[in-house]
CSV table of C-alpha atoms in Angstrom, one decimal:
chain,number,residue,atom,x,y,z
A,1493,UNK,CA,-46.5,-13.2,146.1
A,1494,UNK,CA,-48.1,-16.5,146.4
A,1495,UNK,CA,-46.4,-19.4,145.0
A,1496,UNK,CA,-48.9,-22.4,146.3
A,1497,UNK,CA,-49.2,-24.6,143.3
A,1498,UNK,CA,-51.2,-27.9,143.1
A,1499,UNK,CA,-50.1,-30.3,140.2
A,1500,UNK,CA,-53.1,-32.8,139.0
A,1501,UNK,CA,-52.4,-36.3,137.4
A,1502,UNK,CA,-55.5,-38.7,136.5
A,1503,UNK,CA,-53.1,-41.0,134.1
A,1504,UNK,CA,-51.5,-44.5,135.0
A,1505,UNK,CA,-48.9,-43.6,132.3
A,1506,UNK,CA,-45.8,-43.5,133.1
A,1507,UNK,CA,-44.8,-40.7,131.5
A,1508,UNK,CA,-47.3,-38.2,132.8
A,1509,UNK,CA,-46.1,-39.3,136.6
A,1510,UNK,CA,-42.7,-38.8,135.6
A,1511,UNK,CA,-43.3,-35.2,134.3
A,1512,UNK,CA,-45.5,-33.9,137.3
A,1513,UNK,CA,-42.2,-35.3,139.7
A,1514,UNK,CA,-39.9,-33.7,137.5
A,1515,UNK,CA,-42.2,-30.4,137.1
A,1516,UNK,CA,-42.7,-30.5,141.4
A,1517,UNK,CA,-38.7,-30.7,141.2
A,1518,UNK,CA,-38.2,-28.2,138.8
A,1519,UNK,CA,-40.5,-26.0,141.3
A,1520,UNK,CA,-38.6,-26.4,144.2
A,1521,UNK,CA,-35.1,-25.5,143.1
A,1522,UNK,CA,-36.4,-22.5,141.2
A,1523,UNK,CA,-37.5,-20.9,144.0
A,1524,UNK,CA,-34.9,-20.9,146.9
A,1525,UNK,CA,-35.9,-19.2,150.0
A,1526,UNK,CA,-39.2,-18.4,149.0
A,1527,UNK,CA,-42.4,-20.1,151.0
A,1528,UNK,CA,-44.6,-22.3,149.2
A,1529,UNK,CA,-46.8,-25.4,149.2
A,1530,UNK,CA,-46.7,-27.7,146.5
A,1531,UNK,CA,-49.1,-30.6,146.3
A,1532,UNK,CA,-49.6,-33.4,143.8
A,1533,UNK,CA,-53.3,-34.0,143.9
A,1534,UNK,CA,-53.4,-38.2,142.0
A,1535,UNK,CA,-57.1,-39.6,141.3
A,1536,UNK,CA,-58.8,-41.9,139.1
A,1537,UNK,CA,-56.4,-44.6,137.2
A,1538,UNK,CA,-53.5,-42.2,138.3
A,1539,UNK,CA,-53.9,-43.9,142.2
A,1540,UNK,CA,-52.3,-47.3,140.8
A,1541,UNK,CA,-48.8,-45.6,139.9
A,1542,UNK,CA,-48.2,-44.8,143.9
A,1543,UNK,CA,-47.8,-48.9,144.9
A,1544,UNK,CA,-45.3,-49.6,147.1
A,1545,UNK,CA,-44.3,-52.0,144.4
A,1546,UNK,CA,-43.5,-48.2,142.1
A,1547,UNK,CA,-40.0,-48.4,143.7
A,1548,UNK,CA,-38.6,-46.6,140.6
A,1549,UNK,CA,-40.8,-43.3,141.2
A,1550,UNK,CA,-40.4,-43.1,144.6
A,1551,UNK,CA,-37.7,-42.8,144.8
A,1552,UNK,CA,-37.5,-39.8,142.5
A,1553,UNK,CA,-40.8,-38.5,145.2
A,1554,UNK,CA,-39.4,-39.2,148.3
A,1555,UNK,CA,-36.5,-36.3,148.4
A,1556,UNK,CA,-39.4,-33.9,147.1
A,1557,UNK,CA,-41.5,-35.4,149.8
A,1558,UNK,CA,-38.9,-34.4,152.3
A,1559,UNK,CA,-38.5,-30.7,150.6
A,1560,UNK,CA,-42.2,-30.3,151.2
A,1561,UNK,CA,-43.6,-31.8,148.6
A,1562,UNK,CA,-47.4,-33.5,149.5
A,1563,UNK,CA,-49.0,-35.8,148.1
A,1564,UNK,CA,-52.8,-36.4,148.0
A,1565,UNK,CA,-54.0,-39.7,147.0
A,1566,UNK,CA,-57.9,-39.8,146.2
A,1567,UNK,CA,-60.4,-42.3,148.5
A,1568,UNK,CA,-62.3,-43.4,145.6
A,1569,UNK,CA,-59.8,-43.8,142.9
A,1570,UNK,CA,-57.9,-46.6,145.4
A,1571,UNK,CA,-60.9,-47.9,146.4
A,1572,UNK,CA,-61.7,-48.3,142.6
A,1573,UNK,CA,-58.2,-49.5,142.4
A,1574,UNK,CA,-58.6,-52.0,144.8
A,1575,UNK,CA,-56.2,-50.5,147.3
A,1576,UNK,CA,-56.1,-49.4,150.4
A,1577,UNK,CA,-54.0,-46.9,152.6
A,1578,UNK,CA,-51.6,-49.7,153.4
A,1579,UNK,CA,-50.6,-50.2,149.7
A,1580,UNK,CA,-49.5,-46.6,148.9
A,1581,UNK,CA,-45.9,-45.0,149.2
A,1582,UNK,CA,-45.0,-43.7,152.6
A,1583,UNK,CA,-46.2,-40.0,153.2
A,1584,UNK,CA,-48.5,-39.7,150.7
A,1585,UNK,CA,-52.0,-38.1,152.3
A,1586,UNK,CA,-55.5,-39.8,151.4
A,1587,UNK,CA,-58.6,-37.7,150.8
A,1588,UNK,CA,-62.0,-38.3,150.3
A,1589,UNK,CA,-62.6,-37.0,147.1
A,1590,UNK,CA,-59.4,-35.5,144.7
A,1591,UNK,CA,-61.9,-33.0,142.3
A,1592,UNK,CA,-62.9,-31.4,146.0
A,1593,UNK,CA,-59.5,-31.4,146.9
A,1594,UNK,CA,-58.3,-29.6,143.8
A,1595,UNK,CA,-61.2,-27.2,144.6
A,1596,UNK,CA,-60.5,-26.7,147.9
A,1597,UNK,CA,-56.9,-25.7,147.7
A,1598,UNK,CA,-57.5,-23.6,144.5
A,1599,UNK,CA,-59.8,-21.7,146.7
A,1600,UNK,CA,-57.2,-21.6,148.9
A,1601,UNK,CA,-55.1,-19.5,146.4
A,1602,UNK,CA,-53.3,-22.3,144.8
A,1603,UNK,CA,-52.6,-22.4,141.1
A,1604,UNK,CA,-54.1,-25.6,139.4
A,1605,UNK,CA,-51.7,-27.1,136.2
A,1606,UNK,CA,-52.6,-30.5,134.8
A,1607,UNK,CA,-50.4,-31.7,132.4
């Protein structure tokens, strides 16, 4: 069974980053020993909320980070931001574009949940 599953946020709320960590958390300890990738695809006004200055939040990321956990920040929405690479958490991937991303690994098999 595949359990590849890519978790979508587009908000700079808060509370919506908090629920995709804590439902990528959730993930990972329901399913001991089984092999899966999980990646949080982040675009639009969601690329603000992984600053280096989001100290809070990453440190509830980086233990999922080191479980497996990736993180794909979107080109445009940092550029949009006014961000670069540099001003992102540690670990977290860029990629051109987060909608092909999404599309690419749901092609690859991966369920898609936004919340």
């Amino acid at each position: 069974m595949n359990y590849d599953l890519c978790l979508h946020i587009d908000s700079k709320e808060p509370a919506i980053l908090k629920l995709v960590l804590m439902n990528a958390a959730n993930y990972i300890k329901a399913l001991p020993g089984e092999r899966f990738q999980l990646v949080v695809v982040a675009n639009g006004p969601s690329a603000v909320q992984f600053h280096k200055s989001n100290e809070e939040f990453r440190a509830i990321a980086a233990p999922l980070q080191e479980q497996g956990l990736r993180i794909a920040i979107c080109a445009n929405a940092l550029a949009n931001s006014n961000m670069t690479r540099d001003d992102i958490w540690p670990g977290c991937d860029v990629v051109p574009a987060g909608l092909v991303e999404i599309v690419r690994l749901q092609r690859e098999g991966f369920a898609y949940i936004k919340p």
